[in-house]
PDB file of C-alpha atoms in Angstrom:
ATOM      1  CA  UNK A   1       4.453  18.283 -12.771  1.00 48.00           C
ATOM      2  CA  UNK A   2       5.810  18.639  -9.182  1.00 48.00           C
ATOM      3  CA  UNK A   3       8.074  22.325  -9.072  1.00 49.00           C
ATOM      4  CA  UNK A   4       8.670  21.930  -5.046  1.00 55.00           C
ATOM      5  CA  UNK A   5       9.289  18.768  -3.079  1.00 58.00           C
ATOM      6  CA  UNK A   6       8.482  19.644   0.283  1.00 60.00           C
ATOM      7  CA  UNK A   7      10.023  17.716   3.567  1.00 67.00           C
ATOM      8  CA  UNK A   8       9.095  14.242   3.424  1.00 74.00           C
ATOM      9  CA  UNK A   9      10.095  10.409   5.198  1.00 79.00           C
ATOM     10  CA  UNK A  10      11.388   7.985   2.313  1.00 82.00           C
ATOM     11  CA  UNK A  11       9.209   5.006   2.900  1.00 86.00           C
ATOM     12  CA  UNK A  12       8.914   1.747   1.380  1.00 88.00           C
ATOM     13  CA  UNK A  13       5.580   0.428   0.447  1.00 89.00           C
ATOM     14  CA  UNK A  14       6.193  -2.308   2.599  1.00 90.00           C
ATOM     15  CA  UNK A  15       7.840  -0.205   5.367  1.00 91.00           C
ATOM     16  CA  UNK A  16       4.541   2.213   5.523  1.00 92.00           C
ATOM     17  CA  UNK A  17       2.318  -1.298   5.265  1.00 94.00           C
ATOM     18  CA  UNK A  18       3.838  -2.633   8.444  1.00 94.00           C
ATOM     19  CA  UNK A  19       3.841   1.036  10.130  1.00 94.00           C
ATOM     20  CA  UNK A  20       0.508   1.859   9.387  1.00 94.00           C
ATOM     21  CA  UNK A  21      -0.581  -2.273  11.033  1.00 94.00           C
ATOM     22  CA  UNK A  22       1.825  -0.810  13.951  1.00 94.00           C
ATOM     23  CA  UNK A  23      -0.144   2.226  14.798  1.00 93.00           C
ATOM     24  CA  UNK A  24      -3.267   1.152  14.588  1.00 92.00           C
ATOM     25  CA  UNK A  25      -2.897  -1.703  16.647  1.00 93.00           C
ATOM     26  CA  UNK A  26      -0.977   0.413  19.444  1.00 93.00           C
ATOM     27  CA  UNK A  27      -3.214   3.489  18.956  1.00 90.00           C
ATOM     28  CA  UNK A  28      -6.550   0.861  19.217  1.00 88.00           C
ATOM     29  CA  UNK A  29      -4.669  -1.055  22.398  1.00 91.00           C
ATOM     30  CA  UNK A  30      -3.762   2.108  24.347  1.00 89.00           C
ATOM     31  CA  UNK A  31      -6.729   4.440  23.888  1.00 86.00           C
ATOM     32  CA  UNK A  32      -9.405   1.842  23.897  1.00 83.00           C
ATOM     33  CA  UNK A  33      -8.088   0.236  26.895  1.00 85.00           C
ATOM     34  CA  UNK A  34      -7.103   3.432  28.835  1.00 79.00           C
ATOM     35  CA  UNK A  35     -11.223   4.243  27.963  1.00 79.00           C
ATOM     36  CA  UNK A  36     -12.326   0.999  29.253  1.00 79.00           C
ATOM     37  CA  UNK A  37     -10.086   0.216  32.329  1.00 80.00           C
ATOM     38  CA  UNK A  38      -9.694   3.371  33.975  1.00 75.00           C
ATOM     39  CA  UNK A  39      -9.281   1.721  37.021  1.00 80.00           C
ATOM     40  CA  UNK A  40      -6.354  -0.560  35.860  1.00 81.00           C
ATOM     41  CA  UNK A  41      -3.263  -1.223  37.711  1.00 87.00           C
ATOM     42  CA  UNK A  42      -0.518   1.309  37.521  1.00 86.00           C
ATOM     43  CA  UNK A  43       2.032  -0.567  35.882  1.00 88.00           C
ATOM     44  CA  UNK A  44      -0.657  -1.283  33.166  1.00 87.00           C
ATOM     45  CA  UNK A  45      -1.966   2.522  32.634  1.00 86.00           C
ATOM     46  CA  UNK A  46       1.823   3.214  32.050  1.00 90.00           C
ATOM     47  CA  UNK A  47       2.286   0.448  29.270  1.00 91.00           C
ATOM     48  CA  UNK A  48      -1.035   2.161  27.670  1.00 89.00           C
ATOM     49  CA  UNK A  49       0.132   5.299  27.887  1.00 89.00           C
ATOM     50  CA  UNK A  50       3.180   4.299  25.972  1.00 92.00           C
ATOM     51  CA  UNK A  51       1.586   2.114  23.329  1.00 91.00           C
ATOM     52  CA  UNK A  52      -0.524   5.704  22.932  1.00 89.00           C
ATOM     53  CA  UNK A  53       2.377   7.751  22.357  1.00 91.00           C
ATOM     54  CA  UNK A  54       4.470   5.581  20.039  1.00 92.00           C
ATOM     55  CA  UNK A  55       0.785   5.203  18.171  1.00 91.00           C
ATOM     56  CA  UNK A  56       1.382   8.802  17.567  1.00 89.00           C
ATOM     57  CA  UNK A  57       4.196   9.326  16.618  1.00 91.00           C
ATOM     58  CA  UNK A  58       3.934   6.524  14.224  1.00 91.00           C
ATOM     59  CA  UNK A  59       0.760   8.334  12.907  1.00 89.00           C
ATOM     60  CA  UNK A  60       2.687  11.749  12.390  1.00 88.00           C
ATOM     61  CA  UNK A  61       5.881   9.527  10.445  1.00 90.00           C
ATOM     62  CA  UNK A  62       3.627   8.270   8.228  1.00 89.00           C
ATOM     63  CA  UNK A  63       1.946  11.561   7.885  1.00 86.00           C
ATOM     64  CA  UNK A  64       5.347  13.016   6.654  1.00 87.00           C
ATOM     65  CA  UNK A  65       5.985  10.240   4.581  1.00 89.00           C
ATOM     66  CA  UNK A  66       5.698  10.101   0.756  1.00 87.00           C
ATOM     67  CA  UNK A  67       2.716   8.049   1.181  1.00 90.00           C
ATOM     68  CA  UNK A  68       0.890  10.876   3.246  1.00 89.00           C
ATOM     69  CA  UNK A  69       2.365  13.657   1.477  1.00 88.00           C
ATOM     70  CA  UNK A  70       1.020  12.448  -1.465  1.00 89.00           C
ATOM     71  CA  UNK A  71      -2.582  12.094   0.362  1.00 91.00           C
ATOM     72  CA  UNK A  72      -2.802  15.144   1.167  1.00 89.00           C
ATOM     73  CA  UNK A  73      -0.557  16.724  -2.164  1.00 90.00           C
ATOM     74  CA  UNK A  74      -2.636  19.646  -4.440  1.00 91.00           C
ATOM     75  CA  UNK A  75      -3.042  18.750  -7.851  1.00 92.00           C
ATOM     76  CA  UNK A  76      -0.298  20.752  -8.889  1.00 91.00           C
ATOM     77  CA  UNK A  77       2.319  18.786  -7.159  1.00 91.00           C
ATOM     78  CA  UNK A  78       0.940  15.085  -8.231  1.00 93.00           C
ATOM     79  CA  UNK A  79       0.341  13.991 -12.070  1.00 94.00           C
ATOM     80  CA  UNK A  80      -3.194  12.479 -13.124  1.00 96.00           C
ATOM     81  CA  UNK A  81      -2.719   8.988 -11.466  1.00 95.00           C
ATOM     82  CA  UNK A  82      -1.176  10.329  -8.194  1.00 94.00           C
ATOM     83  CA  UNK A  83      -4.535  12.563  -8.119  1.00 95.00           C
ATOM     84  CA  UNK A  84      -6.571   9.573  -9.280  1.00 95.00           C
ATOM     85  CA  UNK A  85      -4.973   7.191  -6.369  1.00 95.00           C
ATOM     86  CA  UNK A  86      -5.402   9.909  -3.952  1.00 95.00           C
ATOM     87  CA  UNK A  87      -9.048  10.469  -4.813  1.00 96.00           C
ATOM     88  CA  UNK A  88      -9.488   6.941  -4.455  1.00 95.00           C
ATOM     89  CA  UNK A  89      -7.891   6.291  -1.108  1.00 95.00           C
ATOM     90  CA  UNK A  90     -10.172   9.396   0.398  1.00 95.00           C
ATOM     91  CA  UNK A  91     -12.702   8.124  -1.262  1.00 96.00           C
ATOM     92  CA  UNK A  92     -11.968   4.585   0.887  1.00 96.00           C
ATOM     93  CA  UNK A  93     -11.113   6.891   3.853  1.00 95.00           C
ATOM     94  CA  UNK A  94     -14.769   8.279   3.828  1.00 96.00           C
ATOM     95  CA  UNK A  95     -16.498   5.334   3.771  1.00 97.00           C
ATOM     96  CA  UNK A  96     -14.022   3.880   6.575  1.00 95.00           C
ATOM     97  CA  UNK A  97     -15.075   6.890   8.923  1.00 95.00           C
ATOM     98  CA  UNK A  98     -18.531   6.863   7.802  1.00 96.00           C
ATOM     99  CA  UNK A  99     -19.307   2.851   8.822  1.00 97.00           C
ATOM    100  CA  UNK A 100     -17.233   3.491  12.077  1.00 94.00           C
ATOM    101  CA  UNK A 101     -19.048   6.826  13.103  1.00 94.00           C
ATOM    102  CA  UNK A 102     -22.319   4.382  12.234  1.00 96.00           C
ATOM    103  CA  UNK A 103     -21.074   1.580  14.381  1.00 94.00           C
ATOM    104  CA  UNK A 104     -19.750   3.810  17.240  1.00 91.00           C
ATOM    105  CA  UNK A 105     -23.349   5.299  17.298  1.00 92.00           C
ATOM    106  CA  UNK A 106     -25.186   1.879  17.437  1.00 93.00           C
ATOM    107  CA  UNK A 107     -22.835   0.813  19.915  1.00 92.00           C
ATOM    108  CA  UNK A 108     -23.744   3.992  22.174  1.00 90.00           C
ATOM    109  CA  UNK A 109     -26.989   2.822  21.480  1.00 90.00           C
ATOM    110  CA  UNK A 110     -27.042  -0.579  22.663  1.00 91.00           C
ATOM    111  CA  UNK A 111     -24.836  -0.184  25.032  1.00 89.00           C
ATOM    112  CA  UNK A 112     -27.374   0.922  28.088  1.00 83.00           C
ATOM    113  CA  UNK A 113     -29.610  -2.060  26.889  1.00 87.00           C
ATOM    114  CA  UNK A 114     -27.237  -4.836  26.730  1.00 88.00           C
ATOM    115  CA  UNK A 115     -25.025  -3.674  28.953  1.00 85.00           C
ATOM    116  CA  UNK A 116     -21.934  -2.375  26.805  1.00 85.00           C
ATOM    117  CA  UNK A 117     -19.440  -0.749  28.504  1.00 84.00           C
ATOM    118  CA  UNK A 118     -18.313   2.734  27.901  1.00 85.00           C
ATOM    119  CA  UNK A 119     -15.839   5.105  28.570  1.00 84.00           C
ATOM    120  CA  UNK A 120     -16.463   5.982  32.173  1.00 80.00           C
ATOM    121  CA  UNK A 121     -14.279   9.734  32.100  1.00 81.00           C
ATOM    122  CA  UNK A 122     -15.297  12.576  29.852  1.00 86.00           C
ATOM    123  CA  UNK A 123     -11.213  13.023  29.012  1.00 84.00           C
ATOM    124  CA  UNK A 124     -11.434   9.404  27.529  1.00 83.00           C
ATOM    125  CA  UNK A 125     -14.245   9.735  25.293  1.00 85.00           C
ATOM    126  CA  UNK A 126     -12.754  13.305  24.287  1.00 88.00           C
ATOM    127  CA  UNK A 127      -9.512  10.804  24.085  1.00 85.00           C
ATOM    128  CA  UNK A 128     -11.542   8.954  21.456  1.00 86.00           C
ATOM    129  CA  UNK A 129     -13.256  10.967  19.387  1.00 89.00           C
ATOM    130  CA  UNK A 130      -9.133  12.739  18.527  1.00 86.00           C
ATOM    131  CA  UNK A 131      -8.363   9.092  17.314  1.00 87.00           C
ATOM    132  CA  UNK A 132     -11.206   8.982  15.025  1.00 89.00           C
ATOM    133  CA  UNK A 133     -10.243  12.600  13.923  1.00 89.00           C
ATOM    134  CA  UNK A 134      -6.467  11.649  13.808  1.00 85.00           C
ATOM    135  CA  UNK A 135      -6.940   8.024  12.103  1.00 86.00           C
ATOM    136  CA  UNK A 136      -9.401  10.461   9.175  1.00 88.00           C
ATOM    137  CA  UNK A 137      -6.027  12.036   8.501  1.00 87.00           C
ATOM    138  CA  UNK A 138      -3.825   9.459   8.263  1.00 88.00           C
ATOM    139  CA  UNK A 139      -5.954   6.580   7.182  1.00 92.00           C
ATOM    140  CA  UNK A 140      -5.393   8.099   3.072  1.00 93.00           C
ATOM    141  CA  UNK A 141      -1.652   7.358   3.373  1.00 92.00           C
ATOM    142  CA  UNK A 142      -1.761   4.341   5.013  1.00 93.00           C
ATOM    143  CA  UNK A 143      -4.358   2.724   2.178  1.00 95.00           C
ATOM    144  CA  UNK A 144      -1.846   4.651  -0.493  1.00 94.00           C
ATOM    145  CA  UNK A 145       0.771   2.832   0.698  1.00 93.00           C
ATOM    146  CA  UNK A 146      -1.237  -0.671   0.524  1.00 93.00           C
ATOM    147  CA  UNK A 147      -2.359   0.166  -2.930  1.00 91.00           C
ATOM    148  CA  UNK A 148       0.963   0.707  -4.259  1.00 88.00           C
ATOM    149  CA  UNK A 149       1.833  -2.153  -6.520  1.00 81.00           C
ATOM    150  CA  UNK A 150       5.349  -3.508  -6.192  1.00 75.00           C
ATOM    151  CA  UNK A 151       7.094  -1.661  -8.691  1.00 73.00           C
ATOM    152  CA  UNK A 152      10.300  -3.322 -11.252  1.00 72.00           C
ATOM    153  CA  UNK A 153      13.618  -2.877  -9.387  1.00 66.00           C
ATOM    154  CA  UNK A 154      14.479  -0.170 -11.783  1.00 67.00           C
ATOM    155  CA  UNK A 155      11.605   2.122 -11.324  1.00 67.00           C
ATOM    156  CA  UNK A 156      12.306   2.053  -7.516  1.00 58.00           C
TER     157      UNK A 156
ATOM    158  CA  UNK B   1     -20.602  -0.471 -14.160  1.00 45.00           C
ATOM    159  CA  UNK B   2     -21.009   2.274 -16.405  1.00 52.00           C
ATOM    160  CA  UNK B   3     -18.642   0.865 -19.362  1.00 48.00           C
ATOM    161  CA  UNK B   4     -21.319  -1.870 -19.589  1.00 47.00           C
ATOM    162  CA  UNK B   5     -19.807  -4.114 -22.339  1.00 50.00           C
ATOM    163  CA  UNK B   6     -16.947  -2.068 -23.495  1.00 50.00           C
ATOM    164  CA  UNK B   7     -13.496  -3.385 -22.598  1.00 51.00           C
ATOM    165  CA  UNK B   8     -11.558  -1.660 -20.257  1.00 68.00           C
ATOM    166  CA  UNK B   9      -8.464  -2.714 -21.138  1.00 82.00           C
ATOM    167  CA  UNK B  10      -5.969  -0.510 -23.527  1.00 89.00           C
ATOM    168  CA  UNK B  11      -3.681  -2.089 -25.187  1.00 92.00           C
ATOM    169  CA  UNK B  12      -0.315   0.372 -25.587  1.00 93.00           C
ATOM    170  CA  UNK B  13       2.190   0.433 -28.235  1.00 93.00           C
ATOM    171  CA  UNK B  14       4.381   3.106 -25.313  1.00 95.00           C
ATOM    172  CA  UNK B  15       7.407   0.782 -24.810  1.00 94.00           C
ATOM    173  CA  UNK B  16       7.989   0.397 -28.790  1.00 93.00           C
ATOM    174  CA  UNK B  17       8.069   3.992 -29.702  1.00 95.00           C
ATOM    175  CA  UNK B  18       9.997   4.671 -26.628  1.00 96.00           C
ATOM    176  CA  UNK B  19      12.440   2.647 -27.245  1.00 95.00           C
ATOM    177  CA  UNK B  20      12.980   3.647 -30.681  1.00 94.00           C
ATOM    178  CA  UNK B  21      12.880   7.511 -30.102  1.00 95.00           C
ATOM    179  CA  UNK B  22      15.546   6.522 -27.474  1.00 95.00           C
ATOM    180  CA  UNK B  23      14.128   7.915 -24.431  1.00 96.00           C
ATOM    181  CA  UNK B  24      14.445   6.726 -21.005  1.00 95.00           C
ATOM    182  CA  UNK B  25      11.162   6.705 -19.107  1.00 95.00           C
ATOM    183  CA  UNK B  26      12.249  10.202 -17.237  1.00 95.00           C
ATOM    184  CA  UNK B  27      12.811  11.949 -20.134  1.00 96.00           C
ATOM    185  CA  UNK B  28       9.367  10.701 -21.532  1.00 97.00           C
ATOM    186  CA  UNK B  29       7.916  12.059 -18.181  1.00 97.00           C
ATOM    187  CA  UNK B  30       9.072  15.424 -18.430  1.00 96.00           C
ATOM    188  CA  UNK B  31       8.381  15.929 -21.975  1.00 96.00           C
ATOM    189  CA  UNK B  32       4.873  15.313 -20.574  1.00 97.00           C
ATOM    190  CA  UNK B  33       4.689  16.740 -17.474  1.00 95.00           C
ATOM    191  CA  UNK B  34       4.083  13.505 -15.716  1.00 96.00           C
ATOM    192  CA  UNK B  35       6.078  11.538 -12.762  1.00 94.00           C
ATOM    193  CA  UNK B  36       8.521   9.080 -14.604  1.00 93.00           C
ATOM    194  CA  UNK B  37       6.882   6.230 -12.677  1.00 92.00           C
ATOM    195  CA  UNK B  38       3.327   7.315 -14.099  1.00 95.00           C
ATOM    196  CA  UNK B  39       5.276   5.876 -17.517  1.00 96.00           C
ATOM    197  CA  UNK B  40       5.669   2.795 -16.206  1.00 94.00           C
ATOM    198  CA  UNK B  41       2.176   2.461 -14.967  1.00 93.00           C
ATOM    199  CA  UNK B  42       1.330   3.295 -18.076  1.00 95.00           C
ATOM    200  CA  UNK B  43       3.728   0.895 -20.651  1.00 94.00           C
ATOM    201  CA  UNK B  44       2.716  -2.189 -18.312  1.00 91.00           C
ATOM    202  CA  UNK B  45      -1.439  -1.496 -18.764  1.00 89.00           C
ATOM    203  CA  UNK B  46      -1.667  -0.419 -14.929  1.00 89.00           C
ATOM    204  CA  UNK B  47      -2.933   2.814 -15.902  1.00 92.00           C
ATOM    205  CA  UNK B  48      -5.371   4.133 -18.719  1.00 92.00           C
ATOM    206  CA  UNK B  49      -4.257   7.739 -19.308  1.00 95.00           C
ATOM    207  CA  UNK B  50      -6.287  10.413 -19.686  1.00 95.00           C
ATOM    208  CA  UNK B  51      -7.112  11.882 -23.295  1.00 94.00           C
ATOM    209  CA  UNK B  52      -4.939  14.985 -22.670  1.00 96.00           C
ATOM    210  CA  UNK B  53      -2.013  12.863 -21.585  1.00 96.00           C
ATOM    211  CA  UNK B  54      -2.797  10.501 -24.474  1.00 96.00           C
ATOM    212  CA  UNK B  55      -2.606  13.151 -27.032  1.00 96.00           C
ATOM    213  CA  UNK B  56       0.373  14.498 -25.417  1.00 97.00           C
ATOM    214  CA  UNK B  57       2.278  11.131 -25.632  1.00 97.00           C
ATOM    215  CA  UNK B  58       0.916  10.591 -29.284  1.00 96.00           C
ATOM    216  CA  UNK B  59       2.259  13.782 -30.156  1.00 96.00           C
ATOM    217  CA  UNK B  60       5.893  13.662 -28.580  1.00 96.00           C
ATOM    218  CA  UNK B  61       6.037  10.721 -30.850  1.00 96.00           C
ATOM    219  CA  UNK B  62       4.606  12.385 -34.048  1.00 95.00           C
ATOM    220  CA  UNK B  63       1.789   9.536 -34.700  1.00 95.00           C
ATOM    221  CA  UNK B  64      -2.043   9.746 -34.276  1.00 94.00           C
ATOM    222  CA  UNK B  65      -3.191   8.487 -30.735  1.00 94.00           C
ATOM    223  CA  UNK B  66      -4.858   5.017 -31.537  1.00 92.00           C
ATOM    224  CA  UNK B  67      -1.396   4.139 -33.515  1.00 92.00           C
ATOM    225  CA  UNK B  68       0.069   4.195 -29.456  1.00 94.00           C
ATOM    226  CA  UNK B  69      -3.190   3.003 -27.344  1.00 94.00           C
ATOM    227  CA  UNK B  70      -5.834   1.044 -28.748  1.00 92.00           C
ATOM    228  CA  UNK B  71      -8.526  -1.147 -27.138  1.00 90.00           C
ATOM    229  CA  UNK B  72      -8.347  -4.103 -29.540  1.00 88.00           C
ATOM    230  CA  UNK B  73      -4.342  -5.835 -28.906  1.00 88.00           C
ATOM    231  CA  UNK B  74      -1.738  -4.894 -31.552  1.00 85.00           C
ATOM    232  CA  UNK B  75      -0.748  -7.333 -33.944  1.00 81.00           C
ATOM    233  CA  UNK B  76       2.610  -8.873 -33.012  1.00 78.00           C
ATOM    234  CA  UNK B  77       5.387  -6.608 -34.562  1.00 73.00           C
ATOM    235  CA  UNK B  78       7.191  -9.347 -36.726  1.00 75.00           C
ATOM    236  CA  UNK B  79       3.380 -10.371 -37.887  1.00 75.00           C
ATOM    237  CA  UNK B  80       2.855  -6.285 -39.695  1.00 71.00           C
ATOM    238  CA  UNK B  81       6.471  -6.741 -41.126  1.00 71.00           C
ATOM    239  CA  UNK B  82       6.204 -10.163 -42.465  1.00 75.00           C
ATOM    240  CA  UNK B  83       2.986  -8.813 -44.286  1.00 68.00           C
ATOM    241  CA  UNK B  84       2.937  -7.176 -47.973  1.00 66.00           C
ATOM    242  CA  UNK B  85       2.194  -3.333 -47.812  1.00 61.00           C
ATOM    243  CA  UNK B  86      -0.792  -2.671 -49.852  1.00 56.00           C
ATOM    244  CA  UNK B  87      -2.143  -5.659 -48.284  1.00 54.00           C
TER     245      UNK B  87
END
């Protein structure tokens, strides 16, 4: 039984749902496109670098949310099926991470042979690999939040 | 699969005896130690608790625990009272 609430965003299921579609579009836009067009125009770099930040900072609101709190909640703070959903949304999380670390290898891979393109700058593929690392921490909320069934007005 | 042929659903009687002891679904929860939502989860078949929290529920009710879950459906109510006891 939870003793101490600690801070935390109210969020609606569907709130978090259309946050967590938010972020990973602009964190996928901006850091995959300021990796692959280092060279674009200045006006565009900007809007990237933008689309990056508000990625973020997305990413940390739904990291203090209820739905990431609860992700990342000891078992003494969440009953049996709060530990159960959590379980299974790392669970999900892992094998998320695992088939993208998988694909990002092939595509490193293949990418000399058929003439991929990759991230041209050290700093950007650094900038990439902090995504993955970020997205592993905030991926468990974000599928919480999509697993929640919509709950009777008066359990809200 | 591991539960090969056995049904996975449980049937609950939770709402019932609820009702009747006159607790809302908060109280419930703390008498348990759960979050009051987990009650809902659980009176609507969404959940399957575990046997500790089964045994707990059973006995804030004062009844065995397959007289509140069950994997075979519960007879309608009015069906048990229209019957004969010793039946």
């Amino acid at each position: 039984m939870p003793t101490s609430k600690p801070f935390m965003l109210s969020m609606s299921p569907q709130s978090a749902r259309a946050l967590s579609l938010f972020v990973l579009g602009a964190i996928a836009i901006g850091y995959m496109g300021d990796a692959f067009m280092p060279d674009a125009p200045r006006a565009m770099g900007l809007a990237l670098g933008a689309l990056k930040l508000i990625g973020l900072a997305g990413a940390i609101a739904l990291f203090l949310s209820s739905w990431g709190q609860q992700a990342m909640a000891g078992d003494d703070l969440i009953d049996e099926r709060q530990q159960r959903e959590r379980d299974r949304a790392f669970t999900l999380t892992h094998r998320v991470m695992v088939v993208s670390a998988i694909g990002a290898f092939f595509y490193v891979d293949l990418s000399a042979k058929l003439g991929l393109p990759l991230p041209e700058r050290t700093r950007d593929a650094a900038d990439l690999i902090n995504v993955y690392i970020l997205l592993s921490m905030a991926l468990p909320g974000m599928i919480l939040a999509w697993q929640a069934p919509t709950l009777p007005e008066d359990e809200e | 699969m591991i539960n090969g042929n056995v049904s996975s659903v449980l049937h609950n009687r939770l709402p019932l005896f609820r009702a009747e002891a006159g607790l809302s679904r908060k109280e419930l929860a703390e008498k348990v130690g759960v979050n009051p939502q987990t009650i809902g989860f659980l009176e609507r078949g969404q959940y399957g608790p575990s046997l500790e929290l089964g045994l707990k529920l059973a006995r804030v009710f004062g009844v065995p625990v397959e007289t509140l879950f069950n994997l075979d459906p519960f007879p309608p109510l009015a069906h048990q009272l229209r019957t004969p006891i010793g039946d």
